[in-house]
Amino acid sequence: MSIRTETPTRPRIGSDAAPILSFDNVCKRYGSLDALAGVTFQVNRGEVVCLIGPSGSGKSTLLRCANALESIDSGRVLMDGRDVHDRRTDARNLRRRMGMVFQNFELFPHLTVLRNVAVGPTTVLRMPAAGAAARAMELLRKVGLGDKAAQYPAALSGGQQQRVAIARALAMQPDVMLFDEPTSALDPETIGEVLSVMKRLADEGMTMVVVTHEMDFAKRVGNWIVVFDHGKVVEQGPPRQVFEEPTIQRTRDFLSHLGWHGESLAASDLLVPAPSGSYEHRTSD
Amino acid sequence: MTLDWSVVWDNRWRLIAGAEMTILLTAITMMLALPGGLILALLRLSPLRAVRSATTWFVEFFRATPLILQIYWMFYVLPAAFDIRLSEFATALLGLTLNVSSFNSETFRAGIQSIRPGQWNAGLALGMSKPQVMRKIILPQATVRVLPALASTWVSLFKDTSLVSIIAVADLSYVALKIRSETYRVLEVLTAMAALYCLMGYPQAKLVDWLHRRLKVTE
Ligand SMILES: Nc1ncnc2c1ncn2[C@@H]1O[C@H](COP(=O)(O)OP(=O)(O)OP(=O)(O)O)[C@@H](O)[C@H]1O
Ligand SMILES: [Mg+2]
C-alpha cells in the first residue's frame, strides 16, 4: 500500500463568514483539569467536520458543550448566530435542532424501536401519535430497519441500534448532527453499515460534526478535519492536508498511532458507495 | 391440656372482619405511599438545597424511629399539641403512610439514580425538558427496576399493620388479642391468628420472590 492514489476529498463548503455552528475560544474546566482550553473552529452549512485526537483530548466534552448539555467557563458557542450558553437562549429549542448520536447508542430500552424514534416528535414537537409514527417508520426504512419497528432495542445488534439512534435524532429534523464516536462500541462487521448511513446523510447535505477514529471515513467524507490534543485544536484543515502533510509532529504521532501512515485507503471496502435511494446495502441482518 | 377449637369457630366472623381490616389498611396505605414515596424521592432530588435537606430530615426521621412510636406519637401528640383530632383508623393510616412513604422514597431514589446518565443526555439532546425526561425515560425504567423492592416493602407493611392494634384499630391482631382476653384460650386464638396471617402472607411472599426472579436487572 505504498502507492498513493488520489482520493477525492471534499472542498470546504460555504463562506467562512456564514458558519452554522462556531466555537470561539471555548474553555471548560473540571476542577483543575482544562478539558477545553480555548477551542476555536467553525462548521459551515452542509459540511462534515471530523474531530480527531487522542483519548481524553476533549472531543466529547466539546460536543456536549455544543448543545449545552454541559456549561462552559468562557468563550462562546454560536448556533446559527445564537449564543448557545446565553441565559436568554432557549436551550431546548436549540437542542432539538442539533441531533446527537452517542458512542453507546443510548436507546430507550423500555420503548420499541418505533417509539424510540417517535418519542421526540410526540413529546417535544407535540406531534400527533399517528404522524410521529409515520415519520418514524419512514426514517427506519431509510436506515434499513423498517422490519425492526416493533422490536425492543435489546433484540438488535450494535450496528442496528446505532442506526435506530441516528433515525431517532433525524426525527427531530435537525439542522446539525453531532456524532460522538458512533462506531467505537461496534463489532468490526457492523461498523460499515453505520458509516454508510452516515455517508448517505452527508451526501444529502446534512451538516455533521463527527468525532471519530475512522480515518478512512474522515478522509473521504470529511470536508474539514480538526485535530484535538489536551483540550486544544492543534491543527485543522482539509483532509488531504491533515492526513498527508500534517504540519505538526503531534498530528503525525497521533495518526501513526492509529496505524495511518499517509497512505490512501482507496482500496478498503469499508465505505462502498451506497446505491442511490437506499441505505439498505451492507446491512448485516 | 385440652384444646377447645370452638372458640375460634364461634368468633370466625370477628376474625374475618379483623383480617379484612388488615388487608384494607395494607392496601390503602400502599396506594397512598407509592405516590407519596415518589413525591418525596423527587423532592429529595430537587435542585433546591433547602427542599432537599428538609425532605432528607423528614425521610430519615421516619426511617430511623420505630413505627410503634410514630403511631403513639400521632395518637397522643397530634390532638394534644396541635388540636388535630383524627379517628383511630385515620391516625393509623396516617402513621403507616408516612412511614412507608419514607421507605418507598429511598427505593424510588435508588431506582432513579441507577439509570445511567447517558439516558438523561439522550432525552435532553432531543429537546425534552427535565420533567419530560423524568416522566418518559427515567421513571418507567426505574419503576420496573424497583418493583421487587416495593413488593418486599408491601409484605413488611402487611405484617407491620399489626402495630395499629395498640390504638384500638380493629385489625386481625387487635381482634384476636381481644378474643383471647375474653376467653382465656391463648393457644387456640394465637394459633388461629398465626394461621390467618400465614394464609394471607404466604402468597404475597411468593409473589415477591417471583418478581425478584422475573425482573432481575440484567444490565
Ligand atoms: N464530567 C466530568 N467530570 C470530570 N472530568 C471529566 C468529565 N468529563 C470529562 N472529563 C475529563 O475531561 C477530559 C476530556 O474528556 P473527553 O471525554 O471530552 O475526551 P475525549 O476526547 O472524548 O476522549 P475519548 O476519545 O476517550 O472519548 C478527560 O480528561 C476527562 O477525564
Ligand atoms: Mg469521547
Coordinates of C-alpha atoms and ligand atoms in Angstrom, one line a residue:
Chain A
M1 CA 0.0 0.0 0.0
S2 CA 2.8 2.4 -0.7
I3 CA 1.3 3.8 -3.9
R4 CA -0.6 7.0 -3.3
T5 CA -3.8 7.0 -5.1
E6 CA -5.7 10.3 -5.4
T7 CA -8.7 10.1 -3.0
P8 CA -11.3 12.7 -3.7
T9 CA -11.6 14.8 -0.6
R10 CA -14.2 17.5 -0.4
P11 CA -13.5 21.1 -0.5
R12 CA -14.7 23.2 2.4
I13 CA -18.3 24.3 1.9
G14 CA -19.7 27.8 2.3
S15 CA -18.0 31.1 3.1
D16 CA -16.2 31.4 6.4
A17 CA -18.5 34.3 7.2
A18 CA -21.6 32.2 7.5
P19 CA -21.0 29.3 9.8
I20 CA -24.0 27.4 11.2
L21 CA -22.0 26.4 14.3
S22 CA -19.0 28.1 15.6
F23 CA -16.7 27.8 18.6
D24 CA -14.9 30.8 19.8
N25 CA -12.2 30.3 22.4
V26 CA -14.3 27.8 24.3
C27 CA -12.9 26.9 27.7
K28 CA -14.2 24.2 30.1
R29 CA -12.6 23.0 33.3
Y30 CA -13.3 20.1 35.5
G31 CA -11.7 21.0 38.8
S32 CA -8.1 21.8 37.9
L33 CA -8.3 20.0 34.6
D34 CA -8.7 22.0 31.4
A35 CA -10.9 19.8 29.4
L36 CA -11.2 22.5 26.8
A37 CA -8.5 25.2 26.7
G38 CA -9.6 27.7 24.2
V39 CA -11.1 25.9 21.3
T40 CA -11.9 27.8 18.1
F41 CA -13.2 26.4 14.8
Q42 CA -16.4 26.6 12.8
V43 CA -18.8 24.4 10.9
N44 CA -20.4 25.6 7.7
R45 CA -23.8 24.6 6.5
G46 CA -23.7 21.3 4.7
E47 CA -20.2 20.5 5.9
V48 CA -18.9 17.4 7.5
V49 CA -16.4 18.4 10.1
C50 CA -14.5 15.5 11.7
L51 CA -12.9 15.8 15.1
I52 CA -10.0 13.5 15.8
G53 CA -7.5 13.3 18.6
P54 CA -6.3 11.1 21.4
S55 CA -8.4 9.8 24.2
G56 CA -9.1 12.5 26.8
S57 CA -8.3 15.4 24.5
G58 CA -11.8 16.9 25.0
K59 CA -13.7 15.8 21.9
S60 CA -16.8 14.5 23.7
T61 CA -16.7 17.5 26.1
L62 CA -16.8 19.8 23.1
L63 CA -19.9 18.1 21.6
R64 CA -21.7 18.3 25.0
C65 CA -20.8 22.0 25.2
A66 CA -22.2 22.4 21.6
N67 CA -25.7 21.6 22.6
A68 CA -25.5 22.9 26.2
L69 CA -25.6 19.5 27.9
E70 CA -22.5 20.9 29.6
S71 CA -21.9 24.5 30.6
I72 CA -18.7 26.4 29.6
D73 CA -16.4 28.6 31.6
S74 CA -15.6 31.1 29.0
G75 CA -15.7 31.7 25.2
R76 CA -18.8 31.4 23.0
V77 CA -20.6 28.7 21.1
L78 CA -22.8 30.2 18.3
M79 CA -25.5 28.1 16.7
D80 CA -27.0 29.9 13.7
G81 CA -25.9 33.2 15.2
R82 CA -27.4 32.4 18.7
D83 CA -25.2 32.2 21.8
V84 CA -25.9 28.6 23.0
H85 CA -24.8 29.4 26.6
D86 CA -26.6 32.7 26.9
R87 CA -29.1 32.7 29.8
R88 CA -31.8 34.1 27.5
T89 CA -31.3 31.4 24.9
D90 CA -33.9 28.6 24.9
A91 CA -31.5 25.6 25.2
R92 CA -34.3 23.1 24.5
N93 CA -35.2 24.8 21.3
L94 CA -31.5 24.8 20.2
R95 CA -31.0 21.2 21.2
R96 CA -33.8 19.9 19.1
R97 CA -32.1 21.5 16.1
M98 CA -29.0 19.5 16.9
G99 CA -29.3 15.8 16.6
M100 CA -26.9 13.8 18.8
V101 CA -25.6 10.3 18.4
F102 CA -23.8 8.6 21.3
Q103 CA -21.0 6.1 21.4
N104 CA -23.1 3.6 23.2
F105 CA -26.4 4.4 21.4
E106 CA -28.4 5.3 24.5
L107 CA -31.6 4.0 23.0
F108 CA -34.5 3.9 25.4
P109 CA -34.7 0.2 26.4
H110 CA -38.3 0.4 27.6
L111 CA -39.6 1.6 24.3
T112 CA -40.0 -0.2 21.0
V113 CA -37.7 0.8 18.1
L114 CA -40.6 2.7 16.6
R115 CA -41.4 4.5 19.8
N116 CA -37.7 5.3 20.3
V117 CA -37.8 7.3 17.1
A118 CA -41.3 8.7 17.6
V119 CA -40.9 9.8 21.2
G120 CA -39.0 13.0 20.4
P121 CA -41.6 14.3 17.9
T122 CA -44.6 13.4 20.1
T123 CA -43.0 14.8 23.3
V124 CA -41.1 17.8 22.1
L125 CA -42.8 18.8 18.9
R126 CA -46.3 17.7 20.2
M127 CA -46.9 15.9 17.0
P128 CA -49.9 13.6 16.9
A129 CA -49.0 10.0 17.6
A130 CA -50.0 8.8 14.1
G131 CA -48.0 11.4 12.3
A132 CA -45.0 10.8 14.5
A133 CA -45.2 7.0 13.9
A134 CA -45.4 7.6 10.2
R135 CA -42.3 9.8 10.3
A136 CA -40.5 7.3 12.5
M137 CA -41.4 4.4 10.1
E138 CA -40.1 6.4 7.1
L139 CA -36.8 7.1 8.9
L140 CA -36.4 3.5 10.0
R141 CA -36.9 2.3 6.4
K142 CA -34.3 4.9 5.4
V143 CA -31.7 3.4 7.7
G144 CA -32.7 -0.1 6.6
L145 CA -34.6 -1.2 9.7
G146 CA -38.3 -1.0 8.7
D147 CA -38.7 -4.6 9.7
K148 CA -37.5 -4.0 13.3
A149 CA -40.0 -1.3 14.2
A150 CA -41.9 -3.5 16.7
Q151 CA -38.8 -4.9 18.4
Y152 CA -37.2 -3.7 21.6
P153 CA -33.6 -2.3 21.3
A154 CA -32.1 -5.2 23.3
A155 CA -33.1 -7.5 20.4
L156 CA -30.9 -5.6 17.9
S157 CA -27.2 -5.8 17.1
G158 CA -25.0 -2.8 18.0
G159 CA -24.9 -1.6 14.4
Q160 CA -28.7 -1.8 14.2
Q161 CA -29.1 0.0 17.5
Q162 CA -26.8 2.8 16.3
R163 CA -28.8 3.2 13.1
V164 CA -32.0 3.5 15.2
A165 CA -30.2 6.1 17.2
I166 CA -29.5 8.0 14.0
A167 CA -33.1 7.8 13.0
R168 CA -34.2 9.0 16.4
A169 CA -32.0 12.1 16.0
L170 CA -33.2 12.7 12.5
A171 CA -36.8 12.5 13.6
M172 CA -36.4 16.0 15.1
Q173 CA -35.4 17.3 11.6
P174 CA -32.2 18.8 13.0
D175 CA -30.0 21.3 11.2
V176 CA -26.8 19.8 12.5
M177 CA -26.0 16.3 13.6
L178 CA -23.4 15.6 16.3
F179 CA -21.8 12.2 16.3
D180 CA -19.6 11.1 19.3
E181 CA -17.6 8.1 18.2
P182 CA -20.6 6.4 16.7
T183 CA -18.8 3.3 15.7
S184 CA -16.3 2.8 18.6
A185 CA -18.6 0.4 20.5
L186 CA -19.4 -1.7 17.5
D187 CA -18.2 -5.1 16.3
P188 CA -16.0 -4.6 13.2
E189 CA -18.5 -6.2 11.0
T190 CA -21.3 -3.8 11.8
I191 CA -19.2 -0.6 11.6
G192 CA -19.6 -0.4 7.8
E193 CA -23.4 -0.3 7.9
V194 CA -23.4 2.7 10.3
L195 CA -20.7 4.5 8.3
S196 CA -22.6 4.1 5.1
V197 CA -25.8 5.5 6.6
M198 CA -23.7 8.5 7.8
K199 CA -22.1 8.9 4.4
R200 CA -25.5 8.9 2.7
L201 CA -26.6 11.6 5.2
A202 CA -23.6 13.7 4.3
D203 CA -24.3 13.2 0.6
E204 CA -27.8 14.5 1.2
G205 CA -26.3 17.7 2.5
M206 CA -26.7 17.2 6.3
T207 CA -24.3 19.3 8.3
M208 CA -22.4 16.9 10.6
V209 CA -19.8 17.1 13.3
V210 CA -18.2 13.7 13.7
V211 CA -15.9 12.6 16.5
T212 CA -14.3 9.5 15.1
H213 CA -11.3 7.3 15.0
E214 CA -12.3 6.0 11.5
M215 CA -9.7 7.8 9.5
D216 CA -10.9 6.4 6.2
F217 CA -14.3 8.0 6.8
A218 CA -12.8 11.2 8.0
K219 CA -10.7 11.5 4.9
R220 CA -13.3 10.6 2.3
V221 CA -16.4 12.1 3.8
G222 CA -15.0 15.0 5.9
N223 CA -14.7 18.5 4.4
W224 CA -12.7 19.7 7.3
I225 CA -10.6 17.9 9.9
V226 CA -10.0 19.3 13.4
V227 CA -7.2 17.7 15.4
F228 CA -7.6 17.9 19.2
D229 CA -4.9 17.4 21.9
H230 CA -5.1 18.3 25.5
G231 CA -8.2 20.4 25.1
K232 CA -6.8 22.5 22.2
V233 CA -7.1 22.4 18.5
V234 CA -3.6 21.7 17.4
E235 CA -4.3 21.5 13.7
Q236 CA -7.2 22.0 11.3
G237 CA -7.5 21.9 7.6
P238 CA -8.9 19.9 4.7
P239 CA -8.4 16.2 4.9
R240 CA -5.7 16.0 2.3
Q241 CA -3.6 18.4 4.2
V242 CA -4.1 17.0 7.6
F243 CA -3.7 13.4 6.6
E244 CA -1.0 13.6 4.1
E245 CA 1.0 16.7 5.1
P246 CA 0.3 17.2 8.8
T247 CA 2.2 20.3 9.8
I248 CA 2.9 19.3 13.3
Q249 CA 4.6 16.3 14.9
R250 CA 1.7 15.8 17.3
T251 CA -0.7 15.1 14.5
R252 CA 1.8 12.7 12.8
D253 CA 2.3 10.8 16.1
F254 CA -1.5 10.5 16.6
L255 CA -2.1 9.3 13.0
S256 CA 0.7 6.8 13.1
H257 CA -0.6 5.6 16.5
L258 CA -3.9 4.8 14.7
G259 CA -2.0 2.9 12.0
W260 CA -2.2 5.7 9.5
H261 CA 1.0 6.3 7.6
G262 CA -0.2 8.7 4.9
E263 CA -1.4 6.0 2.5
S264 CA -4.7 6.2 0.9
L265 CA -7.3 3.7 1.9
A266 CA -9.0 3.8 -1.5
A267 CA -8.7 0.0 -1.7
S268 CA -10.5 -0.5 1.5
D269 CA -14.1 -1.7 1.2
L270 CA -15.4 -0.2 4.4
L271 CA -17.2 2.5 2.5
V272 CA -18.6 1.2 -0.7
P273 CA -20.6 4.0 -2.2
A274 CA -24.3 3.3 -1.5
P275 CA -26.6 2.5 -4.4
S276 CA -28.8 5.6 -4.8
G277 CA -32.1 5.8 -3.0
S278 CA -31.3 3.2 -0.4
Y279 CA -29.4 2.9 2.9
E280 CA -30.1 -0.7 3.0
H281 CA -27.0 -2.2 1.4
R282 CA -24.4 -3.8 3.5
T283 CA -26.7 -4.3 6.4
S284 CA -26.0 -7.5 8.2
D285 CA -29.4 -8.5 9.4
Chain B
M1 CA -54.2 -29.7 78.4
T2 CA -57.4 -29.8 76.4
L3 CA -57.9 -27.7 73.4
D4 CA -61.2 -26.2 72.6
W5 CA -61.2 -25.0 69.0
S6 CA -64.8 -24.0 69.2
V7 CA -63.7 -20.6 70.5
V8 CA -62.1 -20.0 67.1
W9 CA -65.2 -21.1 65.1
D10 CA -67.6 -19.1 67.3
N11 CA -65.6 -16.0 66.7
R12 CA -64.9 -16.6 63.0
W13 CA -66.8 -13.6 61.7
R14 CA -64.9 -11.3 64.1
L15 CA -61.6 -12.8 63.0
I16 CA -62.5 -12.4 59.3
A17 CA -63.5 -8.8 59.8
G18 CA -60.1 -8.3 61.5
A19 CA -58.4 -9.9 58.6
E20 CA -60.3 -7.6 56.2
M21 CA -59.2 -4.6 58.2
T22 CA -55.6 -5.7 58.0
I23 CA -55.9 -6.1 54.2
L24 CA -57.7 -2.8 53.9
L25 CA -55.1 -0.9 55.9
T26 CA -52.3 -2.5 53.9
A27 CA -53.9 -1.7 50.5
I28 CA -54.9 1.9 51.3
T29 CA -51.5 2.6 52.9
M30 CA -49.6 1.3 49.9
M31 CA -51.9 3.2 47.5
L32 CA -51.0 6.4 49.3
A33 CA -47.4 5.5 50.0
L34 CA -46.5 4.8 46.3
P35 CA -47.2 8.3 45.1
G36 CA -46.1 9.7 48.5
G37 CA -42.7 7.9 48.1
L38 CA -42.3 9.1 44.6
I39 CA -43.0 12.7 45.5
L40 CA -40.5 12.5 48.4
A41 CA -37.9 11.0 46.1
L42 CA -38.4 13.7 43.5
L43 CA -38.2 16.4 46.3
R44 CA -35.0 14.8 47.5
L45 CA -33.5 15.1 44.0
S46 CA -34.6 18.7 43.8
P47 CA -32.1 21.3 42.6
L48 CA -33.1 23.5 45.6
R49 CA -30.9 22.7 48.6
A50 CA -33.5 23.7 51.2
V51 CA -36.1 21.4 49.7
R52 CA -33.6 18.6 49.5
S53 CA -32.5 18.9 53.1
A54 CA -36.0 19.3 54.5
T55 CA -37.1 16.2 52.7
T56 CA -34.0 14.3 53.9
W57 CA -34.8 15.2 57.5
F58 CA -38.4 14.1 57.1
V59 CA -37.5 10.8 55.5
E60 CA -34.7 10.0 57.9
F61 CA -36.9 10.7 60.9
F62 CA -39.5 8.2 59.8
R63 CA -36.9 5.6 58.8
A64 CA -34.9 5.9 62.0
T65 CA -37.6 5.8 64.6
P66 CA -39.8 2.8 65.5
L67 CA -43.2 2.7 63.8
I68 CA -44.8 2.0 67.2
L69 CA -43.5 5.3 68.5
Q70 CA -44.7 7.1 65.4
I71 CA -48.2 5.7 65.8
Y72 CA -48.3 6.5 69.5
W73 CA -47.0 10.0 68.8
M74 CA -49.7 10.7 66.3
F75 CA -52.3 9.3 68.5
Y76 CA -51.4 11.3 71.6
V77 CA -49.4 14.3 70.4
L78 CA -51.4 15.4 67.4
P79 CA -54.6 16.1 69.4
A80 CA -52.8 17.4 72.5
A81 CA -50.3 19.7 70.8
F82 CA -52.0 20.7 67.5
D83 CA -55.6 20.0 68.3
I84 CA -55.9 17.7 65.3
R85 CA -58.4 15.0 66.1
L86 CA -58.5 12.0 63.8
S87 CA -60.3 8.7 64.2
E88 CA -58.2 5.7 65.2
F89 CA -58.4 4.4 61.7
A90 CA -57.2 7.7 60.2
T91 CA -54.4 8.0 62.7
A92 CA -53.3 4.5 61.9
L93 CA -53.4 5.2 58.2
L94 CA -51.5 8.5 58.5
G95 CA -48.7 6.9 60.6
L96 CA -48.4 3.9 58.3
T97 CA -48.5 6.1 55.2
L98 CA -45.8 8.5 56.3
N99 CA -43.6 5.6 57.4
V100 CA -44.0 3.6 54.3
S101 CA -43.7 6.6 52.0
S102 CA -40.3 7.3 53.6
F103 CA -39.1 3.8 52.8
N104 CA -40.6 3.9 49.3
S105 CA -38.9 7.2 48.6
E106 CA -35.5 5.7 49.3
T107 CA -36.4 2.8 47.0
F108 CA -37.5 5.2 44.2
R109 CA -34.5 7.4 44.7
A110 CA -32.1 4.4 44.3
G111 CA -34.0 3.3 41.2
I112 CA -33.9 6.8 39.6
Q113 CA -30.2 7.1 40.4
S114 CA -29.5 3.6 38.9
I115 CA -30.4 4.8 35.4
R116 CA -27.2 5.8 33.7
P117 CA -26.7 9.5 32.9
G118 CA -26.5 8.8 29.2
Q119 CA -30.2 8.2 29.2
W120 CA -30.7 11.7 30.6
N121 CA -28.4 13.1 27.9
A122 CA -30.2 11.2 25.2
G123 CA -33.6 12.7 26.3
L124 CA -32.3 16.2 26.8
A125 CA -30.5 16.1 23.4
L126 CA -33.8 15.5 21.8
G127 CA -35.0 18.8 23.3
M128 CA -37.0 17.3 26.1
S129 CA -37.3 19.2 29.4
K130 CA -36.0 17.6 32.6
P131 CA -39.6 16.8 33.8
Q132 CA -40.3 15.2 30.4
V133 CA -37.1 13.1 30.6
M134 CA -38.0 12.1 34.1
R135 CA -41.5 11.1 33.1
K136 CA -41.0 9.4 29.8
I137 CA -37.5 8.0 30.1
I138 CA -36.2 7.6 33.6
L139 CA -39.3 6.8 35.7
P140 CA -40.6 4.0 33.5
Q141 CA -37.2 2.2 33.7
A142 CA -36.7 3.0 37.4
T143 CA -40.1 1.7 38.4
V144 CA -39.6 -1.7 36.8
R145 CA -36.2 -2.0 38.5
V146 CA -37.6 -1.2 42.0
L147 CA -40.8 -3.3 41.7
P148 CA -39.3 -6.2 43.6
A149 CA -38.1 -3.9 46.4
L150 CA -41.5 -2.2 46.6
A151 CA -43.1 -5.6 46.8
S152 CA -40.9 -6.5 49.8
T153 CA -42.0 -3.3 51.5
W154 CA -45.6 -4.3 50.9
V155 CA -45.0 -7.6 52.7
S156 CA -43.3 -5.9 55.7
L157 CA -46.2 -3.4 55.7
F158 CA -48.7 -6.2 55.8
K159 CA -47.1 -7.6 59.0
D160 CA -46.5 -4.2 60.5
T161 CA -50.2 -3.2 60.3
S162 CA -50.5 -5.3 63.5
L163 CA -48.9 -2.4 65.4
V164 CA -52.1 -0.3 64.9
S165 CA -53.8 -2.6 67.4
I166 CA -52.2 -0.5 70.1
I167 CA -54.5 2.3 69.3
A168 CA -57.6 0.1 69.1
V169 CA -57.9 -0.2 65.4
A170 CA -59.8 -3.5 64.9
D171 CA -57.3 -5.3 62.7
L172 CA -56.6 -9.0 62.9
S173 CA -54.2 -8.7 65.8
Y174 CA -56.5 -6.4 67.8
V175 CA -59.5 -8.7 67.3
A176 CA -57.5 -11.9 68.1
L177 CA -55.9 -10.4 71.2
K178 CA -59.3 -9.2 72.4
I179 CA -60.9 -12.7 71.9
R180 CA -58.0 -14.1 73.8
S181 CA -58.6 -11.8 76.8
E182 CA -62.3 -12.5 76.7
T183 CA -62.0 -16.3 76.5
Y184 CA -58.5 -17.0 78.0
R185 CA -58.0 -19.6 75.2
V186 CA -54.5 -18.3 74.4
L187 CA -53.2 -21.2 72.5
E188 CA -56.2 -21.7 70.2
V189 CA -56.6 -18.0 69.4
L190 CA -53.0 -17.3 68.8
T191 CA -52.7 -20.3 66.6
A192 CA -55.7 -19.2 64.6
M193 CA -54.2 -15.7 64.3
A194 CA -50.9 -17.2 63.1
A195 CA -52.7 -19.4 60.6
L196 CA -54.7 -16.4 59.2
Y197 CA -51.6 -14.2 58.8
C198 CA -49.7 -17.0 57.2
L199 CA -52.6 -17.8 54.8
M200 CA -52.6 -14.2 53.7
G201 CA -48.9 -13.5 53.8
Y202 CA -47.5 -16.6 52.1
P203 CA -48.9 -15.9 48.6
Q204 CA -47.6 -12.4 48.9
A205 CA -44.2 -13.5 49.8
K206 CA -44.2 -16.0 46.9
L207 CA -45.3 -13.1 44.6
V208 CA -42.3 -11.1 45.8
D209 CA -39.9 -14.0 45.1
W210 CA -41.4 -14.3 41.6
L211 CA -41.0 -10.6 40.9
H212 CA -37.4 -10.8 42.1
R213 CA -36.7 -13.6 39.7
R214 CA -38.6 -12.1 36.9
L215 CA -37.2 -8.6 37.0
K216 CA -33.7 -9.3 37.9
V217 CA -31.8 -6.4 36.5
T218 CA -29.7 -7.7 33.6
E219 CA -27.7 -4.6 32.9
Ligands
LIG1 N1 -18.0 15.0 33.9 C1 -16.6 15.1 34.0 N2 -16.0 15.3 35.2 C2 -14.7 15.4 35.3 N3 -13.8 15.2 34.3 C3 -14.3 15.0 33.1 C4 -15.8 14.9 32.9 N4 -16.0 14.6 31.6 C5 -14.7 14.6 31.0 N5 -13.8 14.8 31.9 C6 -12.3 14.8 31.6 O1 -12.1 15.8 30.6 C7 -11.1 15.3 29.7 C8 -11.7 15.3 28.3 O2 -12.7 14.3 28.2 P1 -13.4 13.9 26.9 O3 -14.4 12.8 27.3 O4 -14.0 15.1 26.3 O5 -12.3 13.3 26.0 P2 -12.4 12.6 24.6 O6 -11.5 13.4 23.7 O7 -13.8 12.5 24.2 O8 -11.8 11.2 24.8 P3 -12.2 9.8 24.3 O9 -11.6 9.6 23.0 O10 -11.7 8.8 25.3 O11 -13.7 9.7 24.3 C9 -10.7 13.9 30.2 O12 -9.5 14.1 30.9 C10 -11.8 13.5 31.1 O13 -11.3 12.7 32.1
MG2 MG -15.1 10.8 24.0

